[in-house]
Short mmCIF file of C-alpha atoms in Angstrom, two decimals:
data_model
loop_
_atom_site.label_atom_id
_atom_site.label_comp_id
_atom_site.label_asym_id
_atom_site.label_seq_id
_atom_site.Cartn_x
_atom_site.Cartn_y
_atom_site.Cartn_z
CA MET K 1 9.63 31.49 -22.23
CA PRO K 2 7.93 28.49 -22.81
CA THR K 3 5.28 26.81 -20.55
CA ARG K 4 4.25 23.31 -19.04
CA ASP K 5 2.72 22.47 -21.18
CA GLN K 6 4.71 23.41 -24.36
CA VAL K 7 7.58 21.66 -23.41
CA THR K 8 8.14 17.95 -23.16
CA TYR K 9 11.18 16.86 -20.71
CA PHE K 10 12.30 13.72 -22.45
CA GLY K 11 15.41 13.99 -19.53
CA ALA K 12 16.77 11.00 -17.76
CA GLY K 13 16.43 11.63 -13.64
CA PRO K 14 15.11 13.40 -12.17
CA ALA K 15 12.83 12.59 -14.37
CA LEU K 16 9.35 15.27 -15.68
CA LEU K 17 6.86 14.60 -12.76
CA PRO K 18 2.86 15.35 -13.52
CA THR K 19 1.76 18.74 -13.25
CA SER K 20 -1.42 17.75 -10.74
CA VAL K 21 1.12 16.69 -8.25
CA LEU K 22 3.30 19.16 -8.03
CA GLU K 23 0.18 21.80 -8.22
CA THR K 24 -0.67 19.64 -4.89
CA ALA K 25 2.44 19.29 -3.57
CA ALA K 26 3.26 22.73 -3.79
CA LYS K 27 -0.09 23.92 -1.56
CA SER K 28 1.66 21.18 0.98
CA LEU K 29 4.66 22.38 0.98
CA VAL K 30 3.03 25.98 2.17
CA ASN K 31 0.21 24.46 4.45
CA TYR K 32 -1.16 20.62 4.93
CA ASN K 33 -4.53 20.78 5.25
CA ASP K 34 -4.52 23.56 6.79
CA THR K 35 -2.20 22.36 10.35
CA GLY K 36 -0.70 25.87 9.76
CA LEU K 37 2.35 24.49 8.98
CA GLY K 38 4.08 23.12 5.28
CA LEU K 39 4.28 19.20 5.26
CA ALA K 40 8.54 19.82 5.03
CA GLU K 41 7.81 21.08 8.91
CA HIS K 42 5.51 18.60 10.00
CA SER K 43 7.55 15.93 12.61
CA HIS K 44 8.17 12.91 10.54
CA ARG K 45 7.42 11.89 14.44
CA SER K 46 4.55 12.46 13.54
CA GLU K 47 1.23 11.21 13.08
CA ILE K 48 0.92 12.68 10.16
CA ALA K 49 3.99 11.59 8.85
CA THR K 50 3.54 8.49 9.47
CA GLY K 51 -0.03 7.99 7.32
CA ILE K 52 1.43 9.69 4.99
CA LEU K 53 4.37 6.61 5.14
CA ASN K 54 1.94 3.40 5.81
CA SER K 55 -0.49 4.76 2.86
CA ALA K 56 2.47 5.12 0.57
CA LYS K 57 3.66 1.46 1.56
CA GLU K 58 0.11 0.68 0.91
CA ASP K 59 -0.84 1.86 -2.55
CA LEU K 60 2.68 0.51 -4.44
CA ALA K 61 2.20 -3.03 -2.65
CA LYS K 62 -1.47 -3.09 -4.61
CA TYR K 63 0.07 -1.60 -7.69
CA LEU K 64 2.14 -4.29 -8.49
CA ASP K 65 0.78 -6.50 -6.31
CA VAL K 66 3.40 -7.30 -3.57
CA PRO K 67 3.15 -9.93 -1.51
CA ASP K 68 2.65 -10.14 2.08
CA ASP K 69 5.54 -11.93 3.08
CA TYR K 70 7.46 -8.45 1.51
CA GLU K 71 8.25 -5.90 3.81
CA ILE K 72 8.48 -2.58 1.71
CA LEU K 73 11.07 0.32 3.37
CA PHE K 74 11.94 3.52 2.56
CA MET K 75 15.21 4.57 2.66
CA GLN K 76 17.84 7.48 1.24
CA GLY K 77 20.65 6.42 -0.97
CA GLY K 78 19.70 6.68 -3.93
CA GLY K 79 20.52 3.51 -6.13
CA SER K 80 23.93 4.02 -5.88
CA GLY K 81 23.71 3.52 -1.39
CA GLU K 82 21.47 0.14 -2.07
CA PHE K 83 25.15 -0.46 -4.03
CA SER K 84 26.50 -0.95 -0.30
CA ALA K 85 23.31 -1.82 1.54
CA THR K 86 22.57 -5.18 -0.78
CA VAL K 87 25.98 -6.16 0.10
CA TYR K 88 26.26 -5.55 3.55
CA ASN K 89 22.42 -7.26 4.21
CA LEU K 90 23.32 -10.32 2.30
CA VAL K 91 26.58 -11.29 3.45
CA ASN K 92 24.68 -11.12 7.24
CA VAL K 93 22.42 -13.59 6.05
CA TRP K 94 24.75 -15.70 3.95
CA VAL K 95 26.77 -15.76 7.44
CA ALA K 96 24.54 -16.26 9.44
CA ARG K 97 23.08 -19.41 7.04
CA ARG K 98 26.50 -20.86 6.80
CA LYS K 99 26.73 -20.31 10.43
CA GLU K 100 24.06 -22.11 11.19
CA LYS K 101 24.32 -24.50 9.22
CA LEU K 102 27.47 -25.49 10.28
CA LEU K 103 26.03 -25.79 13.74
CA LYS K 104 23.72 -28.70 11.85
CA GLU K 105 26.04 -30.43 10.30
CA LEU K 106 28.15 -30.92 13.84
CA ASN K 107 24.96 -32.56 14.65
CA LEU K 108 25.50 -31.32 18.78
CA ALA K 109 24.09 -33.18 21.34
CA GLU K 110 21.61 -30.12 23.28
CA GLY K 111 22.83 -28.01 25.48
CA GLU K 112 27.08 -29.30 23.75
CA GLU K 113 28.53 -25.91 22.40
CA PHE K 114 31.16 -26.03 19.85
CA PRO K 115 34.34 -24.33 20.88
CA GLU K 116 35.09 -20.71 19.92
CA ASP K 117 38.13 -20.24 18.44
CA GLU K 118 37.34 -23.74 16.21
CA LEU K 119 33.71 -22.38 15.25
CA LEU K 120 35.27 -19.24 13.71
CA LYS K 121 38.08 -21.50 12.24
CA GLU K 122 35.70 -23.49 10.21
CA MET K 123 33.34 -20.00 9.70
CA GLN K 124 36.36 -18.66 7.86
CA LYS K 125 36.93 -21.64 5.69
CA ALA K 126 33.70 -21.20 4.42
CA VAL K 127 34.51 -16.98 3.75
CA ASP K 128 37.45 -17.96 2.48
CA GLU K 129 36.15 -20.65 0.97
CA GLU K 130 32.81 -20.16 -0.28
CA LEU K 131 31.32 -16.43 -0.07
CA LYS K 132 30.47 -15.23 -3.86
CA ILE K 133 28.58 -12.31 -4.81
CA ASP K 134 27.06 -12.48 -7.88
CA TYR K 135 26.85 -9.20 -10.82
CA LEU K 136 25.97 -9.96 -14.75
CA VAL K 137 28.14 -6.67 -16.08
CA THR K 138 25.09 -4.78 -18.43
CA GLY K 139 25.88 -1.68 -18.42
CA SER K 140 26.99 1.10 -15.82
CA TRP K 141 25.24 1.34 -13.20
CA SER K 142 25.33 -2.58 -13.21
CA LEU K 143 29.20 -2.96 -13.49
CA LYS K 144 29.49 0.48 -10.32
CA ALA K 145 27.34 -1.90 -8.56
CA SER K 146 30.15 -4.45 -9.25
CA GLN K 147 32.95 -2.51 -9.11
CA GLU K 148 31.49 -1.67 -5.31
CA ALA K 149 31.00 -4.78 -3.74
CA SER K 150 34.62 -5.59 -5.09
CA ARG K 151 35.99 -2.63 -2.81
CA LEU K 152 33.72 -3.16 -0.02
CA MET K 153 34.26 -7.10 0.32
CA GLY K 154 38.31 -7.27 -1.65
CA PHE K 155 37.94 -9.02 -5.79
CA GLU K 156 38.22 -11.95 -4.71
CA HIS K 157 34.56 -12.80 -3.30
CA VAL K 158 32.93 -10.86 -6.12
CA ASN K 159 32.12 -13.01 -9.69
CA VAL K 160 31.58 -11.41 -12.35
CA ALA K 161 28.52 -13.82 -13.76
CA ALA K 162 28.37 -12.33 -16.90
CA ASP K 163 29.58 -9.19 -18.78
CA ALA K 164 27.80 -8.10 -21.60
CA ARG K 165 31.14 -6.76 -23.05
CA GLN K 166 32.69 -10.08 -23.76
CA VAL K 167 29.30 -10.44 -26.73
CA ASN K 168 29.44 -6.79 -28.51
CA ASP K 169 32.84 -5.58 -28.75
CA GLY K 170 33.99 -4.14 -26.43
CA LYS K 171 30.75 -1.92 -25.87
CA PHE K 172 27.06 -2.28 -24.07
CA GLY K 173 24.26 -3.46 -26.26
CA LYS K 174 24.27 -6.54 -25.14
CA ILE K 175 22.16 -9.25 -22.77
CA PRO K 176 24.28 -12.64 -22.73
CA GLU K 177 22.84 -15.46 -23.49
CA GLU K 178 21.54 -17.42 -20.15
CA SER K 179 23.54 -20.09 -20.90
CA THR K 180 26.75 -18.29 -21.34
CA TRP K 181 26.46 -17.42 -17.09
CA LYS K 182 28.96 -18.79 -14.70
CA LEU K 183 26.57 -17.87 -11.49
CA SER K 184 29.23 -18.98 -8.65
CA LYS K 185 26.96 -22.00 -6.32
CA ASN K 186 25.03 -20.60 -3.48
CA PRO K 187 26.39 -17.52 -3.98
CA ALA K 188 25.25 -14.58 -1.11
CA MET K 189 23.15 -12.71 -4.39
CA VAL K 190 22.26 -12.87 -7.66
CA TYR K 191 22.63 -8.86 -9.16
CA TYR K 192 21.42 -7.17 -11.83
CA CYS K 193 20.01 -4.30 -13.02
CA ASP K 194 16.27 -4.68 -14.52
CA ASN K 195 17.03 -1.55 -16.88
CA GLU K 196 20.29 -0.01 -18.18
CA THR K 197 19.47 3.93 -18.77
CA VAL K 198 23.67 5.16 -19.95
CA ASP K 199 23.04 1.88 -22.62
CA GLY K 200 19.74 1.87 -23.21
CA VAL K 201 19.57 -2.05 -22.80
CA GLU K 202 16.80 -3.60 -20.46
CA PHE K 203 15.55 -7.18 -19.56
CA PRO K 204 12.80 -8.24 -21.42
CA GLY K 205 11.83 -10.67 -18.43
CA PHE K 206 12.57 -12.66 -15.73
CA PRO K 207 15.57 -15.18 -16.52
CA LYS K 208 14.65 -18.23 -16.93
CA ILE K 209 17.52 -19.80 -15.35
CA LEU K 210 17.41 -17.76 -11.29
CA GLU K 211 13.59 -18.66 -11.11
CA PRO K 212 12.94 -20.38 -7.71
CA LYS K 213 12.05 -24.48 -7.65
CA GLY K 214 11.11 -23.79 -4.44
CA GLY K 215 14.00 -25.18 -2.64
CA ASP K 216 16.56 -24.09 0.25
CA ASP K 217 19.54 -23.42 -2.72
CA ASP K 218 17.08 -20.87 -4.61
CA PRO K 219 19.27 -17.94 -6.02
CA ILE K 220 18.37 -15.29 -3.51
CA VAL K 221 18.06 -12.14 -6.10
CA VAL K 222 18.29 -8.60 -6.01
CA ALA K 223 17.41 -6.48 -9.34
CA ASP K 224 17.76 -2.49 -9.19
CA MET K 225 14.99 -1.91 -11.11
CA SER K 226 15.30 2.40 -10.83
CA SER K 227 13.81 3.52 -14.06
CA ASN K 228 11.49 1.10 -15.35
CA ILE K 229 9.87 -0.36 -11.49
CA LEU K 230 5.60 1.11 -12.31
CA SER K 231 6.28 0.56 -15.79
CA ARG K 232 5.53 -3.10 -16.55
CA ARG K 233 4.56 -5.67 -14.33
CA ILE K 234 7.14 -7.88 -11.98
CA PRO K 235 6.85 -11.29 -10.65
CA VAL K 236 8.36 -9.89 -7.07
CA LYS K 237 7.33 -12.80 -5.75
CA ASN K 238 11.05 -14.23 -7.98
CA PHE K 239 13.57 -11.48 -5.90
CA SER K 240 15.09 -11.74 -2.58
CA VAL K 241 15.52 -7.98 -3.68
CA ILE K 242 13.90 -5.11 -5.45
CA PHE K 243 14.68 -1.69 -5.71
CA PHE K 244 14.52 1.17 -6.53
CA GLY K 245 14.99 5.55 -6.61
CA ALA K 246 12.46 7.52 -7.14
CA GLN K 247 12.84 9.84 -9.18
CA LYS K 248 12.48 8.95 -12.20
CA ASN K 249 9.02 7.13 -12.77
CA LEU K 250 7.02 6.74 -8.85
CA GLY K 251 8.16 11.52 -7.97
CA SER K 252 11.12 12.96 -6.57
CA THR K 253 14.68 12.92 -5.74
CA GLY K 254 15.28 12.04 -2.08
CA VAL K 255 14.19 7.86 -1.60
CA THR K 256 15.52 5.00 -2.41
CA VAL K 257 12.46 2.64 -1.80
CA VAL K 258 13.29 -1.40 -0.87
CA ILE K 259 11.52 -4.29 -1.48
CA ILE K 260 12.31 -6.92 -0.13
CA LYS K 261 11.61 -10.54 1.58
CA LYS K 262 10.16 -10.61 5.26
CA SER K 263 12.85 -13.82 6.15
CA LEU K 264 15.28 -11.77 5.48
CA LEU K 265 14.81 -9.23 8.09
CA ALA K 266 16.55 -11.60 10.83
CA ALA K 267 19.31 -10.86 13.46
CA PRO K 268 22.44 -10.12 11.37
CA PRO K 269 25.23 -11.97 12.86
CA ALA K 270 27.80 -9.74 15.55
CA PRO K 271 29.12 -6.99 14.72
CA ALA K 272 32.46 -8.89 16.60
CA LEU K 273 32.57 -11.73 14.01
CA LEU K 274 32.72 -10.53 10.58
CA ARG K 275 35.45 -8.09 12.51
CA LYS K 276 37.30 -11.63 13.18
CA LEU K 277 35.87 -13.14 9.61
CA GLY K 278 37.69 -10.25 8.35
CA LEU K 279 33.57 -8.84 7.16
CA SER K 280 32.82 -5.48 6.87
CA VAL K 281 30.31 -4.49 9.02
CA GLY K 282 28.20 -1.44 7.58
CA PRO K 283 26.24 1.27 8.77
CA ILE K 284 23.42 0.58 10.55
CA VAL K 285 21.12 3.20 8.61
CA LEU K 286 21.88 1.24 5.99
CA ASP K 287 20.80 -2.44 8.07
CA TYR K 288 16.54 -3.30 6.26
CA GLY K 289 16.22 -4.93 9.94
CA THR K 290 16.84 -1.91 11.31
CA ILE K 291 14.82 0.08 9.13
CA ALA K 292 12.27 -2.53 8.70
CA LYS K 293 11.70 -2.25 12.85
CA ASN K 294 11.41 1.30 12.76
CA ASN K 295 8.60 1.31 9.65
CA SER K 296 11.60 3.87 8.11
CA LEU K 297 12.04 6.41 10.41
CA TYR K 298 15.11 4.99 12.44
CA ASN K 299 16.33 8.45 11.32
CA THR K 300 14.29 10.95 9.55
CA LEU K 301 13.26 10.63 6.33
CA SER K 302 12.18 13.39 3.75
CA ILE K 303 7.85 12.88 3.88
CA PHE K 304 7.52 14.92 1.88
CA ASP K 305 9.02 13.55 -0.67
CA VAL K 306 7.53 9.91 0.65
CA TYR K 307 4.33 12.47 -0.46
CA ILE K 308 4.65 13.49 -3.66
CA ALA K 309 5.77 9.15 -4.24
CA GLY K 310 2.48 8.58 -2.39
CA GLN K 311 -0.02 11.21 -4.21
CA VAL K 312 2.06 9.67 -7.90
CA LEU K 313 0.53 6.09 -6.48
CA LYS K 314 -2.35 7.20 -6.15
CA LYS K 315 -2.80 8.54 -9.80
CA LEU K 316 -1.77 5.91 -11.35
CA LEU K 317 -3.89 3.56 -9.21
CA GLU K 318 -7.20 5.88 -10.44
CA THR K 319 -5.97 6.42 -14.23
CA PHE K 320 -5.28 2.12 -14.36
CA PRO K 321 -8.46 0.17 -12.57
CA ASP K 322 -6.19 -2.83 -14.08
CA LYS K 323 -3.29 -0.78 -12.04
CA VAL K 324 0.07 -1.91 -13.70
CA ASP K 325 -0.69 -2.91 -16.35
CA GLY K 326 -2.99 -0.32 -17.97
CA GLN K 327 0.39 1.61 -17.76
CA GLN K 328 2.52 -1.54 -18.84
CA LYS K 329 0.38 -1.15 -22.18
CA ILE K 330 0.96 2.56 -21.77
CA ALA K 331 4.60 2.52 -22.02
CA ASP K 332 5.09 0.12 -24.81
CA LYS K 333 2.32 1.51 -27.23
CA LYS K 334 4.48 4.44 -26.27
CA ALA K 335 8.02 2.91 -27.13
CA LYS K 336 7.02 0.23 -30.52
CA LEU K 337 6.18 4.51 -31.76
CA ILE K 338 9.57 6.06 -30.97
CA TYR K 339 11.83 2.63 -32.56
CA ALA K 340 9.42 2.94 -35.45
CA ALA K 341 10.15 6.20 -36.74
CA LEU K 342 13.85 5.63 -35.86
CA GLU K 343 13.92 1.90 -38.18
CA LYS K 344 12.38 3.57 -40.60
CA TYR K 345 14.65 6.19 -41.74
CA PRO K 346 18.19 3.92 -40.77
CA ASP K 347 20.88 6.20 -43.31
CA SER K 348 19.71 9.55 -40.57
CA TYR K 349 19.83 6.89 -37.23
CA LYS K 350 21.03 3.97 -35.65
CA ILE K 351 20.33 2.38 -32.72
CA VAL K 352 22.19 1.96 -29.88
CA PRO K 353 21.31 -1.55 -27.89
CA ASP K 354 20.38 -4.59 -30.22
CA LYS K 355 17.13 -5.40 -30.18
CA SER K 356 16.37 -8.55 -28.83
CA ALA K 357 17.81 -6.21 -25.67
CA ARG K 358 15.91 -2.17 -26.39
CA SER K 359 14.95 -0.11 -23.10
CA ARG K 360 11.27 0.58 -23.00
CA MET K 361 12.44 3.70 -20.52
CA ASN K 362 15.70 5.11 -22.79
CA ILE K 363 15.44 5.21 -26.30
CA CYS K 364 19.07 5.82 -27.16
CA PHE K 365 20.28 6.38 -30.90
CA ARG K 366 23.10 7.65 -32.84
CA VAL K 367 22.49 10.60 -35.76
CA THR K 368 24.44 9.71 -38.68
CA HIS K 369 23.21 11.78 -41.83
CA LEU K 370 25.34 14.77 -41.97
CA ALA K 371 28.63 15.10 -44.09
CA SER K 372 30.25 16.79 -41.39
CA GLY K 373 29.97 13.80 -39.24
CA ILE K 374 27.66 12.44 -35.42
CA ASP K 375 28.33 14.86 -33.47
CA ASP K 376 27.13 17.96 -36.09
CA SER K 377 24.69 15.84 -36.78
CA GLU K 378 23.42 15.31 -33.03
CA ARG K 379 23.69 19.02 -32.44
CA THR K 380 21.56 20.12 -34.86
CA PHE K 381 18.55 17.34 -34.50
CA LEU K 382 19.16 19.29 -30.85
CA LYS K 383 18.81 22.19 -31.99
CA GLY K 384 15.57 21.13 -33.59
CA ALA K 385 14.07 19.54 -30.87
CA THR K 386 14.11 21.54 -28.06
CA ASP K 387 13.12 24.37 -31.15
CA GLN K 388 8.92 21.86 -30.76
CA GLY K 389 9.06 21.60 -26.74
CA LEU K 390 11.06 18.16 -26.86
CA THR K 391 14.19 18.63 -24.28
CA GLY K 392 16.23 16.53 -22.82
CA LEU K 393 16.89 14.23 -25.03
CA LYS K 394 20.71 14.56 -25.34
CA GLY K 395 22.53 11.25 -23.72
CA HIS K 396 24.71 10.74 -21.02
CA ARG K 397 28.24 12.10 -21.06
CA SER K 398 29.52 8.91 -21.38
CA VAL K 399 28.52 7.73 -24.46
CA GLY K 400 27.09 10.86 -25.95
CA GLY K 401 24.48 10.72 -28.58
CA ILE K 402 20.70 10.90 -28.55
CA ARG K 403 18.72 9.44 -25.21
CA ALA K 404 14.45 9.41 -24.64
CA SER K 405 14.14 8.89 -22.02
CA ASN K 406 10.22 7.54 -21.88
CA TYR K 407 9.27 6.75 -17.95
CA ASN K 408 5.70 7.01 -16.67
CA SER K 409 4.73 11.13 -16.84
CA ILE K 410 5.80 10.95 -20.68
CA SER K 411 2.12 11.22 -22.16
CA LEU K 412 1.45 9.68 -25.17
CA LYS K 413 0.96 13.29 -27.02
CA GLY K 414 4.48 13.53 -26.13
CA ALA K 415 5.81 10.52 -27.23
CA GLU K 416 3.71 11.18 -30.57
CA GLN K 417 5.31 14.18 -30.94
CA LEU K 418 9.03 12.74 -30.40
CA ALA K 419 7.41 10.09 -33.69
CA LYS K 420 6.20 12.62 -35.86
CA TYR K 421 10.09 15.27 -34.89
CA ILE K 422 12.73 11.77 -36.27
CA GLU K 423 10.81 11.19 -39.49
CA LYS K 424 9.93 15.13 -40.18
CA TYR K 425 13.74 15.23 -39.10
CA ALA K 426 14.80 12.55 -41.63
CA GLN K 427 12.99 13.31 -44.00
CA GLY K 428 14.19 17.10 -44.41
CA SER K 429 18.29 15.26 -44.19
CA LYS K 430 17.57 14.47 -47.57
#
């Protein structure tokens, strides 16, 4: 059986964790800081837990240069939970702001109240005619996010502003030109997935069309960065909400992080108003304001998983004095090595996504050289890779193929080994 240092695991998630972090966490799981209790046994209300949580938040803010007017939340439910949470929370924000705007438009005298039935009538009209949630569908996860929004709010409130399948023969693999996006006027939010793990598609940067201009009608932009967070610098101030599961680049499964503008944490509309308007009232454990008020400890948070994330962040800060910029240089170099090896042998490999949208984190390709078919080619490729300690390369079950997940924990040496194997396999197949 191979030892840990003989295997490089390219699985898409849960991902490889730094061995030093696991060793520290293992000791803490049995006896944390000589307290006689393992960390998973300490109360999430204890000073120990609060210190671990606050330290992780501070280090994340430092590593990504998160501005002071943003709050960092640790939650549960993964990215799929956030598909629902973003809808509930930002529709609430839209309703509250629309109500405030309506009352201003009525120009009421001081102390004068607008009849409740008339206010409800006007609000209902606004919801029916104006409420939209925009989605840029560029892969499997953004598609699921849009489908969840339709399930919760109704198809009439969901606008798919761009669908990559329409410009790529019915398959994912490209990002439509921004000039073709059909964005709504003042939507509750514009959602996109910055990196699609299944389809190997990554936005090369923040969309120009969504850049804030400093006005009240700047779009509320939500990004799922579950699979590329901490791997490159991001313009945090361009986003209203960023969310990500921990299990790719930050830590282990069990916690989900939300970075949100504090201005979006105002009290939501009364549940009674939402029900009268025919809108869903979300679970309180998904309410960002509630989680923020309780410093992420409204319910029992897995402090052990927060601790692992915190240890990963400390290791990153120690390794890269220039913070995320240093990690980005390594991530880009690893991706270039692997893509270059694949491009060198076009008769043996077909890279799935278009070059303009290739992911640095999830490198998806097909092995095509055997006359007996792609399936046989890929089985042979995978067996040879496993024999060399290169594991976790099988593509997602929905699309097949090969997928090398190049997360932060993959060393430069591991990427070099994969690139050499790609070349060696192609040469041996001729």
